[in-house]
PDB file of C-alpha atoms and ligand atoms in Angstrom:
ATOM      1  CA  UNK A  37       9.153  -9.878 -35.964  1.00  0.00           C
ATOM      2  CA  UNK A  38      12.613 -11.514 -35.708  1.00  0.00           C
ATOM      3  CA  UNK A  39      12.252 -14.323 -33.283  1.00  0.00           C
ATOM      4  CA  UNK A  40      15.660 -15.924 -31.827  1.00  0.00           C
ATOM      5  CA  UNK A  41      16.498 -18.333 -29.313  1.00  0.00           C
ATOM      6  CA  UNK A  42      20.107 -17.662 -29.387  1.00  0.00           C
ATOM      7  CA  UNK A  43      22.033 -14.938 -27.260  1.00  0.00           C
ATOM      8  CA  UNK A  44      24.841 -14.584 -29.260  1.00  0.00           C
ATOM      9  CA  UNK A  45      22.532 -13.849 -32.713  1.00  0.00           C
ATOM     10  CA  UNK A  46      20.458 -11.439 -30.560  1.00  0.00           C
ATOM     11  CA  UNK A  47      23.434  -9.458 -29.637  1.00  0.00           C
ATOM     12  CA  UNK A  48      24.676  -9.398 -32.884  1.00  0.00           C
ATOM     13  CA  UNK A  49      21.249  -8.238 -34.991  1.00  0.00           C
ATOM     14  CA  UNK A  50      20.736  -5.588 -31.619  1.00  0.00           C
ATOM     15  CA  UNK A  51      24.450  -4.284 -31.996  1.00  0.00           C
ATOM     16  CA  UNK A  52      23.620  -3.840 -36.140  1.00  0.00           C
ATOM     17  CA  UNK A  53      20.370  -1.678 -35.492  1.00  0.00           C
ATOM     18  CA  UNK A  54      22.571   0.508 -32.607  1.00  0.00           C
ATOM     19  CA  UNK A  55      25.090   1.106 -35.110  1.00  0.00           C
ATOM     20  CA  UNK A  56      22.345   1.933 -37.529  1.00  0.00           C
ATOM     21  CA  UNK A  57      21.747   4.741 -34.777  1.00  0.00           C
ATOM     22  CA  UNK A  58      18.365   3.398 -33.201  1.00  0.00           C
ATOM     23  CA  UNK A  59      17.821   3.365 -29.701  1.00  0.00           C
ATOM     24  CA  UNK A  60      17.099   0.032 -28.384  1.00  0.00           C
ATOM     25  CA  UNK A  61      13.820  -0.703 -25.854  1.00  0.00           C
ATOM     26  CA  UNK A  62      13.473  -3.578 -23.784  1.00  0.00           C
ATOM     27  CA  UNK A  63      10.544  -5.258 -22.301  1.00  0.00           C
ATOM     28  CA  UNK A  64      11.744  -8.865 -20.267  1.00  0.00           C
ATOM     29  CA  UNK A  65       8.571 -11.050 -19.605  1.00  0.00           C
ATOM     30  CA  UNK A  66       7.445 -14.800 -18.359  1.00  0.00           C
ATOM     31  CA  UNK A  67       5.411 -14.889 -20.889  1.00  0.00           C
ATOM     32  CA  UNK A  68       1.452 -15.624 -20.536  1.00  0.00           C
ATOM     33  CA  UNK A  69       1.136 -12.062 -21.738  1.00  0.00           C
ATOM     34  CA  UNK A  70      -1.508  -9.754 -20.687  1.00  0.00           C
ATOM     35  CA  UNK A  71      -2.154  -5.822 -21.577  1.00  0.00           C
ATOM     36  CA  UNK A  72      -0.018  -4.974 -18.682  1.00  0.00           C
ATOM     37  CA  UNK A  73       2.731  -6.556 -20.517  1.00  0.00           C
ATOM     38  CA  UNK A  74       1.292  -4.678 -24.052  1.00  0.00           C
ATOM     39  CA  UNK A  75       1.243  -1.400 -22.515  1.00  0.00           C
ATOM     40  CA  UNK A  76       4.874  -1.320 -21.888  1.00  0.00           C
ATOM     41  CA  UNK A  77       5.506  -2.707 -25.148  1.00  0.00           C
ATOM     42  CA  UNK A  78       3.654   0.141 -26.793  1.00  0.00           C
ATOM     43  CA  UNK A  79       5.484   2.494 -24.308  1.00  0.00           C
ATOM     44  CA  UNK A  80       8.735   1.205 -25.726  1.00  0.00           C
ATOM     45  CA  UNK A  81       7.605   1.488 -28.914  1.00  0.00           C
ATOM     46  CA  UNK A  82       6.408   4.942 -28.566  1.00  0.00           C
ATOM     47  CA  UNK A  83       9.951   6.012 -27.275  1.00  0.00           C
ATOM     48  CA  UNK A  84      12.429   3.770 -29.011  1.00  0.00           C
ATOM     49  CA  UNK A  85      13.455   2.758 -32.496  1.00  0.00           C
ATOM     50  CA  UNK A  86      13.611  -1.198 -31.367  1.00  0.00           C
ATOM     51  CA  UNK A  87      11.337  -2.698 -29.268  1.00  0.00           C
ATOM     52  CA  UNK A  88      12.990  -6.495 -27.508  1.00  0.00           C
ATOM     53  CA  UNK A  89      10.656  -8.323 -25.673  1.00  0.00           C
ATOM     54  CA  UNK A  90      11.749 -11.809 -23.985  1.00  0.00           C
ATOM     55  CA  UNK A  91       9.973 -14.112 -22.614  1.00  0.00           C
ATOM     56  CA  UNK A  92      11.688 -16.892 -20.412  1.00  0.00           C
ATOM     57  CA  UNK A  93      10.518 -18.454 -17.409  1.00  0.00           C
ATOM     58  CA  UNK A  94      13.282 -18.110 -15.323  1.00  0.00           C
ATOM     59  CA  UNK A  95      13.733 -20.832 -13.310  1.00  0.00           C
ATOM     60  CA  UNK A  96      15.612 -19.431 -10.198  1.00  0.00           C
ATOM     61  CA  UNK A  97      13.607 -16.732  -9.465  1.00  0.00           C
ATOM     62  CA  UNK A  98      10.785 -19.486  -8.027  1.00  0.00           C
ATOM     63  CA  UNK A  99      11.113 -19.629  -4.761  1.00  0.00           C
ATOM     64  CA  UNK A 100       8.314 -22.668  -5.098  1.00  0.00           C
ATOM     65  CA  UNK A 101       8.503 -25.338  -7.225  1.00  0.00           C
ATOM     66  CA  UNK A 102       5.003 -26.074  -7.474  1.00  0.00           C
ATOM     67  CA  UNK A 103       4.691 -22.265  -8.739  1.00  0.00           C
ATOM     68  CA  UNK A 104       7.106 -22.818 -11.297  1.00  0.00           C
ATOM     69  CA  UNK A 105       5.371 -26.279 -12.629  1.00  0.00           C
ATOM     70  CA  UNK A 106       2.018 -24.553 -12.902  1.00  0.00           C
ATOM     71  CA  UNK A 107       3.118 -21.173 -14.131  1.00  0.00           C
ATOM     72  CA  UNK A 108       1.176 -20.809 -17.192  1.00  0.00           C
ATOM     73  CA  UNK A 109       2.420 -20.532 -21.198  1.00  0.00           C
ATOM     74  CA  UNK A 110       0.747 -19.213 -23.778  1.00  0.00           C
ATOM     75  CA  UNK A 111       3.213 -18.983 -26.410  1.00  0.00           C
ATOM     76  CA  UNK A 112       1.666 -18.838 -29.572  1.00  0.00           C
ATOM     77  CA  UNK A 113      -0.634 -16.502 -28.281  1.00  0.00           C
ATOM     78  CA  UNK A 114       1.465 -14.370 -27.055  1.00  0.00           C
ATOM     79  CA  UNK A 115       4.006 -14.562 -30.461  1.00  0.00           C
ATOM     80  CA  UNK A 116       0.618 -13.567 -32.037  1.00  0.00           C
ATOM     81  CA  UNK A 117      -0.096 -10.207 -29.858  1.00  0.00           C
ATOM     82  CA  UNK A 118       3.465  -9.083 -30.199  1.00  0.00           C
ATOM     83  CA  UNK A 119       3.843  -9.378 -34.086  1.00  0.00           C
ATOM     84  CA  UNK A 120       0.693  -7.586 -33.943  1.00  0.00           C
ATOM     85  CA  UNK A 121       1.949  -4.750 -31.224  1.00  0.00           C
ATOM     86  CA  UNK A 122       4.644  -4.243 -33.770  1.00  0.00           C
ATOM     87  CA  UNK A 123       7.116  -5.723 -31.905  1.00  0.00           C
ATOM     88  CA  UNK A 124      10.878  -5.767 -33.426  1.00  0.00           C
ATOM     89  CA  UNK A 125      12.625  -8.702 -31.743  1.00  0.00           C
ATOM     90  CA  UNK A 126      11.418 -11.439 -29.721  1.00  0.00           C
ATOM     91  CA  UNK A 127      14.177 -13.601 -27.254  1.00  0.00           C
ATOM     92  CA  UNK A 128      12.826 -17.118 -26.594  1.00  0.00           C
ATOM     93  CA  UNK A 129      15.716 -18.528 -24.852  1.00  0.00           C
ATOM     94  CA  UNK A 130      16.027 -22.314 -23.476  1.00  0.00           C
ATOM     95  CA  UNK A 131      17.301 -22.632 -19.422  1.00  0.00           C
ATOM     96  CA  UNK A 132      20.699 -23.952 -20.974  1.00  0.00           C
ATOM     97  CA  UNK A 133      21.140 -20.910 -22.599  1.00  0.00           C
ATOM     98  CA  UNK A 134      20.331 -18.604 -20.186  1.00  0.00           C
ATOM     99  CA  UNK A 135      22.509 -21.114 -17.636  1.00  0.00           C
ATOM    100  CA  UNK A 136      25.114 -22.889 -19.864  1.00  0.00           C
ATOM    101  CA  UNK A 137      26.684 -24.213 -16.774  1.00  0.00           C
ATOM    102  CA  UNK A 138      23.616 -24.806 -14.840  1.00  0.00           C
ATOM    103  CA  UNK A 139      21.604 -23.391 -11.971  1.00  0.00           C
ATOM    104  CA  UNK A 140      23.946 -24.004  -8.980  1.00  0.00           C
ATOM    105  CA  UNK A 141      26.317 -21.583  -7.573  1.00  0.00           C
ATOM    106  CA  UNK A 142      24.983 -18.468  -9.355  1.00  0.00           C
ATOM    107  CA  UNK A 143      27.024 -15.214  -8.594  1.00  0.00           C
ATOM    108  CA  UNK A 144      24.804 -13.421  -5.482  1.00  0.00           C
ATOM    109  CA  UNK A 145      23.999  -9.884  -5.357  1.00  0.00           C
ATOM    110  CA  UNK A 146      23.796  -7.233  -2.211  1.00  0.00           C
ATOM    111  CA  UNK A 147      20.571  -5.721  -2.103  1.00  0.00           C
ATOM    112  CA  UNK A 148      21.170  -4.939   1.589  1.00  0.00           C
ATOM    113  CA  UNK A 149      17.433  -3.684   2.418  1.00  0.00           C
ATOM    114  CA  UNK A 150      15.598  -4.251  -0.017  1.00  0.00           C
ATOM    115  CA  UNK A 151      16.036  -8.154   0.399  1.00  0.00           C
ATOM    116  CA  UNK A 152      15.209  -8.374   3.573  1.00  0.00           C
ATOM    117  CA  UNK A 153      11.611  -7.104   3.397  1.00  0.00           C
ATOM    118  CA  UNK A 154       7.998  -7.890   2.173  1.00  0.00           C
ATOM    119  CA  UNK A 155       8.761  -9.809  -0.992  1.00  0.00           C
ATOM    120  CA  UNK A 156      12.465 -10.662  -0.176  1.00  0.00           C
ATOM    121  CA  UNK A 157      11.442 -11.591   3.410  1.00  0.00           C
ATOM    122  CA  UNK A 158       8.323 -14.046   2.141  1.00  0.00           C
ATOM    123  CA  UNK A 159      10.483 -15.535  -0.856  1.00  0.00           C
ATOM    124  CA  UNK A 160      13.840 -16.031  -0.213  1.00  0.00           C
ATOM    125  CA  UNK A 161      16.127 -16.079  -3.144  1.00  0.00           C
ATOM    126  CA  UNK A 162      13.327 -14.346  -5.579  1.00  0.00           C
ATOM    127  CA  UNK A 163      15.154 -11.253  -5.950  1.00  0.00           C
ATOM    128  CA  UNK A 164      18.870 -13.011  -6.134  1.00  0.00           C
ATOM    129  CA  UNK A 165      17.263 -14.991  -9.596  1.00  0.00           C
ATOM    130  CA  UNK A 166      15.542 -11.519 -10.909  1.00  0.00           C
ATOM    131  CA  UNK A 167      19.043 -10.548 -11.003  1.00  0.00           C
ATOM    132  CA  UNK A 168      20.749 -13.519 -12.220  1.00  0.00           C
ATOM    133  CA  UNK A 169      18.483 -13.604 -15.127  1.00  0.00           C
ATOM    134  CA  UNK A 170      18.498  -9.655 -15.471  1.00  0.00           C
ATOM    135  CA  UNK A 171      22.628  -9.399 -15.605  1.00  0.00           C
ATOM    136  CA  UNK A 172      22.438 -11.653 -18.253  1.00  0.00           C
ATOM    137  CA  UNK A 173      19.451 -10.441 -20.423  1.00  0.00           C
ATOM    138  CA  UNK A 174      20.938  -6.983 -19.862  1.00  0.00           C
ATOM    139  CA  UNK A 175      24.223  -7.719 -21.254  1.00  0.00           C
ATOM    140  CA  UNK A 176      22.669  -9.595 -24.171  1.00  0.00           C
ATOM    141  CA  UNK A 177      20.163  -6.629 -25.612  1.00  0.00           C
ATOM    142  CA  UNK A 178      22.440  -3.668 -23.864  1.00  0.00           C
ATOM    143  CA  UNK A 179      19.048  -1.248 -24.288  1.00  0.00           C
ATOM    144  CA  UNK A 180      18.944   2.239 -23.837  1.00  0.00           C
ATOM    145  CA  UNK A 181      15.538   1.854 -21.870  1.00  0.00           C
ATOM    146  CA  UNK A 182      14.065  -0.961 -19.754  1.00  0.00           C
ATOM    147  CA  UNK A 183      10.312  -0.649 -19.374  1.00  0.00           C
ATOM    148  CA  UNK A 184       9.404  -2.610 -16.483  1.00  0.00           C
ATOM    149  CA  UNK A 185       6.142  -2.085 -14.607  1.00  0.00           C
ATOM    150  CA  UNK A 186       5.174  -0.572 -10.869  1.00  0.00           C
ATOM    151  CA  UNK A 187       2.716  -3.707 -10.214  1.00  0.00           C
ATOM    152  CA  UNK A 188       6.277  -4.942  -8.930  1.00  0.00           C
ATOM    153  CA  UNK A 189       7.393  -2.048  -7.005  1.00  0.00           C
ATOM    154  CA  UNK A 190      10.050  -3.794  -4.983  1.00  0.00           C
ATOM    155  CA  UNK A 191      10.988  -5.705  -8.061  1.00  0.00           C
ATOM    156  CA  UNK A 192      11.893  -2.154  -9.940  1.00  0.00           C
ATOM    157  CA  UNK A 193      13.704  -0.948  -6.936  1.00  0.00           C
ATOM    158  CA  UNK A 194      15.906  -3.867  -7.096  1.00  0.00           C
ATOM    159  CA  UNK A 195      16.962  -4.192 -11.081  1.00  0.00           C
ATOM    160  CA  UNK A 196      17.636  -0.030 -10.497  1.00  0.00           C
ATOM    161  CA  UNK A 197      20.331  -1.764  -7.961  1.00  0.00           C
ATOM    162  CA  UNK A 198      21.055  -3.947 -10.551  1.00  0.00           C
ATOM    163  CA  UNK A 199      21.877  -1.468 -13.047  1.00  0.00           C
ATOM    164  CA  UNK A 200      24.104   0.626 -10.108  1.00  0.00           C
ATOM    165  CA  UNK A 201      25.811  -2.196  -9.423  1.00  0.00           C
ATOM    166  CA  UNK A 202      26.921  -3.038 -13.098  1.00  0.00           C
ATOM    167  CA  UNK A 203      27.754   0.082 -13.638  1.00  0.00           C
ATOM    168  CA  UNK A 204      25.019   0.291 -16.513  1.00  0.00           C
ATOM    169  CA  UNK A 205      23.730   3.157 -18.888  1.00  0.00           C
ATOM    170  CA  UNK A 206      20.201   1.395 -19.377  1.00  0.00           C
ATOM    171  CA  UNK A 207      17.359   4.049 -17.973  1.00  0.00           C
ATOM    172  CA  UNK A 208      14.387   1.950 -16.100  1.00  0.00           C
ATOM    173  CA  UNK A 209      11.323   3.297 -17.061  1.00  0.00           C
ATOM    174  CA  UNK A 210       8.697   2.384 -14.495  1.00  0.00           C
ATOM    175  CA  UNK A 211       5.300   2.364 -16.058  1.00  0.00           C
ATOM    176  CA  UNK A 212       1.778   2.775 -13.780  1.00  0.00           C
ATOM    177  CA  UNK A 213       0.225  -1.127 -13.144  1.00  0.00           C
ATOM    178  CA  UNK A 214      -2.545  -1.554 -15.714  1.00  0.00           C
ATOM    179  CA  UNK A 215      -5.773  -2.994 -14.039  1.00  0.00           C
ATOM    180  CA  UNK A 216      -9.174  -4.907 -15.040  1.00  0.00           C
ATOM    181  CA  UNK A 217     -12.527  -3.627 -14.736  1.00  0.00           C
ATOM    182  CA  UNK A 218     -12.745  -4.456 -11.100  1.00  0.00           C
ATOM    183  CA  UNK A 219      -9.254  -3.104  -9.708  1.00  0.00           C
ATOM    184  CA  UNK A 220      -7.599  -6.438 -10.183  1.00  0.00           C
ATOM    185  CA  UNK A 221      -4.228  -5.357 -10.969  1.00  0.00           C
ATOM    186  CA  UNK A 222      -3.485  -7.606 -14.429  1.00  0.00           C
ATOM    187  CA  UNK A 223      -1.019 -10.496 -13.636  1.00  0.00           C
ATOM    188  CA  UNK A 224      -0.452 -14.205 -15.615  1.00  0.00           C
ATOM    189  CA  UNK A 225      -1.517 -15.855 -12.497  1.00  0.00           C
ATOM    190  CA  UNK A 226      -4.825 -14.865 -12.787  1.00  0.00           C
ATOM    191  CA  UNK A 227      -5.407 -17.026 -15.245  1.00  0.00           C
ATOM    192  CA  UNK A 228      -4.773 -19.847 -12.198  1.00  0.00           C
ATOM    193  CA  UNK A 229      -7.823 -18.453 -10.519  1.00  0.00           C
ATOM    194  CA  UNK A 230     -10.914 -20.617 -10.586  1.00  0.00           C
ATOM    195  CA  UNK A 231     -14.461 -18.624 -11.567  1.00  0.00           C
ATOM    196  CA  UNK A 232     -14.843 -18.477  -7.641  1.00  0.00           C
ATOM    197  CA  UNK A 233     -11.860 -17.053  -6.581  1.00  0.00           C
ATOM    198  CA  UNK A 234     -11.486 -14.436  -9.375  1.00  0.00           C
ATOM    199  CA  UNK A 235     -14.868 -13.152  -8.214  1.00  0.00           C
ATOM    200  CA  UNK A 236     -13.262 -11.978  -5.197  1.00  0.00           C
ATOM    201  CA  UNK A 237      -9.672 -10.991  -6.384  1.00  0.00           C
ATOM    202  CA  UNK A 238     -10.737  -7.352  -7.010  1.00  0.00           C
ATOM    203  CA  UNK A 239     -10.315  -7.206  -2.631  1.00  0.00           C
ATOM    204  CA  UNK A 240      -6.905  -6.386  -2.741  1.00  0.00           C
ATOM    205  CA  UNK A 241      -7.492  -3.357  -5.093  1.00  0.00           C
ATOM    206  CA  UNK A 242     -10.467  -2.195  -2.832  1.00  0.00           C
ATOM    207  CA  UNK A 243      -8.175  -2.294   0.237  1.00  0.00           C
ATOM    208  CA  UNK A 244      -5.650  -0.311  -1.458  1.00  0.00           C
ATOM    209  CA  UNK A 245      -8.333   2.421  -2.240  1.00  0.00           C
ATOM    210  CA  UNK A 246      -9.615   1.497   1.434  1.00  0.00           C
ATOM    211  CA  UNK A 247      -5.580   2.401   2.949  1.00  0.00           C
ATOM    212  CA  UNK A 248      -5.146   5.515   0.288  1.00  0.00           C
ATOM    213  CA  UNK A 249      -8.865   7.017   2.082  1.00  0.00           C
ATOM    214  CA  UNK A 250      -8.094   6.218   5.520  1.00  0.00           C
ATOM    215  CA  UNK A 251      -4.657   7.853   5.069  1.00  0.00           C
ATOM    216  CA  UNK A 252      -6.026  11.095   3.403  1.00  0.00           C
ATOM    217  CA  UNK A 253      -8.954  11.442   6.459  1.00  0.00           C
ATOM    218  CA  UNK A 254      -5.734  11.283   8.991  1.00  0.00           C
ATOM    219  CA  UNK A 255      -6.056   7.855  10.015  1.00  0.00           C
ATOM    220  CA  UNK A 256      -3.296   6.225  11.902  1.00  0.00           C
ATOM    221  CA  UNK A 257      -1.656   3.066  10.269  1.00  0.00           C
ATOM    222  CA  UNK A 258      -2.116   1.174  13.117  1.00  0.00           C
ATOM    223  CA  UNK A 259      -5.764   1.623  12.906  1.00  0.00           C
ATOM    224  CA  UNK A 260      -5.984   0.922   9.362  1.00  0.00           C
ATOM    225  CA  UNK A 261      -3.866  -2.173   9.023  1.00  0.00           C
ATOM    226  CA  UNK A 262      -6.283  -4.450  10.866  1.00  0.00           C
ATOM    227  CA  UNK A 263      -8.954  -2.910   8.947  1.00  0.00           C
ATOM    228  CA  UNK A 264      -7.437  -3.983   5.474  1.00  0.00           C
ATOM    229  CA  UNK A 265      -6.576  -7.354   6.716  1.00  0.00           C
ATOM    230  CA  UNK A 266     -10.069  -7.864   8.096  1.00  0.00           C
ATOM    231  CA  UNK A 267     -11.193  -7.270   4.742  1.00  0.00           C
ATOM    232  CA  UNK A 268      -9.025  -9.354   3.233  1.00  0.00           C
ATOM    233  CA  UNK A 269      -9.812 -12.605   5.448  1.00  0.00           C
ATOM    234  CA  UNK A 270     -13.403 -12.465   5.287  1.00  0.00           C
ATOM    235  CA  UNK A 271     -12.973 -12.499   1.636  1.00  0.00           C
ATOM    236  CA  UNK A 272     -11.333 -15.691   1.951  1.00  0.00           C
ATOM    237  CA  UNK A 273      -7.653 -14.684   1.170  1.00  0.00           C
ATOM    238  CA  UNK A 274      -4.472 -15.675   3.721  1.00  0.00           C
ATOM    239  CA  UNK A 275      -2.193 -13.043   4.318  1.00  0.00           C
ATOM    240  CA  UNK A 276       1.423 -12.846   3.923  1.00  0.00           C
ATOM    241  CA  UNK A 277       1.858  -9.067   4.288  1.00  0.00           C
ATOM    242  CA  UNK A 278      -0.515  -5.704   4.125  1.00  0.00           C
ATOM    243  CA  UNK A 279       2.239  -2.846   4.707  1.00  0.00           C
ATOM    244  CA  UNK A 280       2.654   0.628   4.368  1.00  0.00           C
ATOM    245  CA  UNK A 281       6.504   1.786   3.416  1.00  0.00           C
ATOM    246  CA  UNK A 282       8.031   4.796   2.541  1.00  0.00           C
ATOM    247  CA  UNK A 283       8.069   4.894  -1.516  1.00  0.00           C
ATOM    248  CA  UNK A 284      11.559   5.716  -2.398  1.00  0.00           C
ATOM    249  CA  UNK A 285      13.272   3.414   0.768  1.00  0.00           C
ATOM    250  CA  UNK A 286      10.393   0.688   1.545  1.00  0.00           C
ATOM    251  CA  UNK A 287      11.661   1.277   4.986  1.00  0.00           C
ATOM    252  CA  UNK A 288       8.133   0.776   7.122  1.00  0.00           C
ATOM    253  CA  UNK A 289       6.495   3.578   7.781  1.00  0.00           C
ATOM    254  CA  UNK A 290       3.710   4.422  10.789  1.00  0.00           C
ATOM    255  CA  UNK A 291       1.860   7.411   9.102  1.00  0.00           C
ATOM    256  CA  UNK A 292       0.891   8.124   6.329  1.00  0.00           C
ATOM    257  CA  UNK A 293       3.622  11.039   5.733  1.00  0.00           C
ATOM    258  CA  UNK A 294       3.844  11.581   1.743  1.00  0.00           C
ATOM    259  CA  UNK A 295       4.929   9.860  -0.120  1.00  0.00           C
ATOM    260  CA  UNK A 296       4.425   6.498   0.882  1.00  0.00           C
ATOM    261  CA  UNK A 297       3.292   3.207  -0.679  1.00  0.00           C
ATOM    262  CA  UNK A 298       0.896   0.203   0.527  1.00  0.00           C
ATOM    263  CA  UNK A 299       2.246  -3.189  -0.591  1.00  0.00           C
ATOM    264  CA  UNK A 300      -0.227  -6.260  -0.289  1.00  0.00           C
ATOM    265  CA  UNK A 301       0.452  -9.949  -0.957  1.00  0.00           C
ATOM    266  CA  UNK A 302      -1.698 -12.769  -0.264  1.00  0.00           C
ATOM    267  CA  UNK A 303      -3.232 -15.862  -1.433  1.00  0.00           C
ATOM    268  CA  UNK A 304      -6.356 -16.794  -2.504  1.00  0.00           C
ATOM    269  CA  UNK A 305      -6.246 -20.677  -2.873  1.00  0.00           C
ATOM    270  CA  UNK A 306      -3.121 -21.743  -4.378  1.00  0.00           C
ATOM    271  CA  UNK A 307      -2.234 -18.538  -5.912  1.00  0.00           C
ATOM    272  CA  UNK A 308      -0.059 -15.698  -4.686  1.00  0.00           C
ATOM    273  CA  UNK A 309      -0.977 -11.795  -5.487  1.00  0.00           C
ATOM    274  CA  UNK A 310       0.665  -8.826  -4.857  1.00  0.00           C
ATOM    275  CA  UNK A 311      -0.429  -5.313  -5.919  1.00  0.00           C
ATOM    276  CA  UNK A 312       0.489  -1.733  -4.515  1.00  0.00           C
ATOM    277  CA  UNK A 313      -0.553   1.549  -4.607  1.00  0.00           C
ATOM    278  CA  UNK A 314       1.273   5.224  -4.123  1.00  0.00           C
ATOM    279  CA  UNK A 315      -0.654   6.997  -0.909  1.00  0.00           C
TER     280      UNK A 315
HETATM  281  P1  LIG B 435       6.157 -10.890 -15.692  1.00  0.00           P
HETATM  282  O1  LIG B 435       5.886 -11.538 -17.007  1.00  0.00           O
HETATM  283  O2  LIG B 435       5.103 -11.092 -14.670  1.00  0.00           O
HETATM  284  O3  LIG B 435       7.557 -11.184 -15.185  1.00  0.00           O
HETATM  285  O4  LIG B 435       6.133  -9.330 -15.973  1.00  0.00           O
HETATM  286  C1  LIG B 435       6.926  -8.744 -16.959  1.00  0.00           C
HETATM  287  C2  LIG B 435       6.879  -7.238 -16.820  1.00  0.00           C
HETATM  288  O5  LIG B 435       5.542  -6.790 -16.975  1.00  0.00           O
HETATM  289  C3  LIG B 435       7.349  -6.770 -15.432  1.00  0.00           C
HETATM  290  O6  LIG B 435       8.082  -5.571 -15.579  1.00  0.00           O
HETATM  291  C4  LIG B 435       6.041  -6.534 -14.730  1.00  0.00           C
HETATM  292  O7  LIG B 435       6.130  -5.591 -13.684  1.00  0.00           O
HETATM  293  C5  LIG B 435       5.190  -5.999 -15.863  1.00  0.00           C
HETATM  294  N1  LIG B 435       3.773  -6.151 -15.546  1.00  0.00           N
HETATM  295  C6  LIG B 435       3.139  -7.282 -15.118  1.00  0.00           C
HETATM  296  N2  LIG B 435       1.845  -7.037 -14.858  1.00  0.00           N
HETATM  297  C7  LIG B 435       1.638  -5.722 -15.132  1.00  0.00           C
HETATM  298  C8  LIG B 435       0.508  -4.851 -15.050  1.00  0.00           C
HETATM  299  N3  LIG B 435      -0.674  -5.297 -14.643  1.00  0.00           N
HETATM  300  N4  LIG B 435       0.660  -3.566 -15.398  1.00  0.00           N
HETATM  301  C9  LIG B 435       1.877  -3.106 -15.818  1.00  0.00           C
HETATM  302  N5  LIG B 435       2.983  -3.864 -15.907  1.00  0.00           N
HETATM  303  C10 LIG B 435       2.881  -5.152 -15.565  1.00  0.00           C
END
């Protein structure tokens, strides 16, 4: 595995292999990686002649600072699992040179909608920093597919409004969210989660399955919602959102007319989760 910390060598090695004729693949991480992360670097692999993977922790997509400080690295691990995946290239860039003139002033995208609800209403500025950092990683590696996974379901709606809006030729491949044992859709902040709390993460799953049941016995969504959050509180969580929006818009929907998708974010202790599932 070719590991560079350097955009303009990336480019360069990436632009060699496309004019060898391979397609490129691209997988952009935080790092702390997980086999939700491995699954869509074995999807890339499976469907593309060069798998990238990056990990940076981008700095302005924090909305917290205190997240930021504690969010966790595992880097030699996770250089370990991806020369063992098989993975081609790995981009380790520093802040500077993903920001060469700093963090202030960045260019601002219109996401209209999609940044005024659920996770762009609770955390302002997250989704303007996904796409600061994505413009740039997406002109560096230029792939032919982005794998990017449906645990962040707003998240993919947004970079395919990134790629509009550049005009790009990259395809987003959304790829299902890839869960532990107990539902607990896989994340890096779980590893933030004392014994206690992890016990009990596997709630937002079982409200998910709770929503998808109530919906397919005819229930009303006003009659569910209190149900999930009940669930939720006596399990010790706080809530920032349990919704139900239509899948393709995230417009909020009152039934549970097909198809649709519950969102759920909430904290248990210090740590934020979000999951979602297609009703
Ligand atoms: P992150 O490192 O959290 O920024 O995630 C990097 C990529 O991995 C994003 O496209 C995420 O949606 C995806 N991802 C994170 N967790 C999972 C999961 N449990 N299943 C599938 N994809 C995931």
């Amino acid at each position: 595995m070719i590991i560079s910390r350097y955009a303009g060598q990336l480019t360069r090695y990436i632009q060699q292999q496309k004019a060898a004729g391979l397609q490129i693949g691209f997988v952009p991480t935080m790092g702390a990686l997980h086999e939700g992360h491995m699954a869509l670097i074995h999807q890339s692999k499976k469907e593309t002649g060069i798998t990238v993977c990056s990990i940076f922790v981008n700095p302005t997509q924090f909305n917290n600072a205190s997240d930021y400080q504690h969010y966790p690295i595992t880097i030699d691990q996770d250089i370990a699992r991806l020369e063992k995946a098989g993975t081609d290239i790995l981009f380790l860039p520093s802040v500077a040179e993903m920001y060469p003139t700093g963090t202030d002033g960045l260019e601002q995208y219109d996401l209209g909608f999609l940044e005024t609800v659920l996770e762009g209403k609770y955390r302002p500025g997250h989704f303007q920093g996904v796409c600061q950092v994505m413009s740039r990683l997406l002109t560096m590696v230029q792939p032919h597919q982005l794998f990017m996974g449906q645990k962040d379901y707003q998240q993919c709606m947004v970079v395919s409004r990134l790629l509009q809006l550049m005009q790009s030729p990259t395809r987003l491949v959304p790829f299902p969210t890839v869960r532990e044992a107990d539902g607990l859709a896989m994340s890096s902040r779980n590893l933030r989660l004392p014994p206690a709390h992890r016990e009990r993460a596997g709630t937002i799953y079982k409200c998910l399955q709770l929503i998808k049941e109530a919906c397919k016995n005819g229930k009303s969504w006003k009659d569910i919602q209190p149900q999930a959050m009940d669930l939720l509180t006596a399990n010790g969580f706080r809530i920032d959102y349990v919704e139900l929006a239509d899948a393709g818009t995230l417009e909020p929907v009152n039934d549970c007319h097909q198809p649709a998708v519950a969102l759920i974010a909430a904290f248990l202790g210090e740590v934020r989760l979000i999951d979602n599932l297609l009703i």
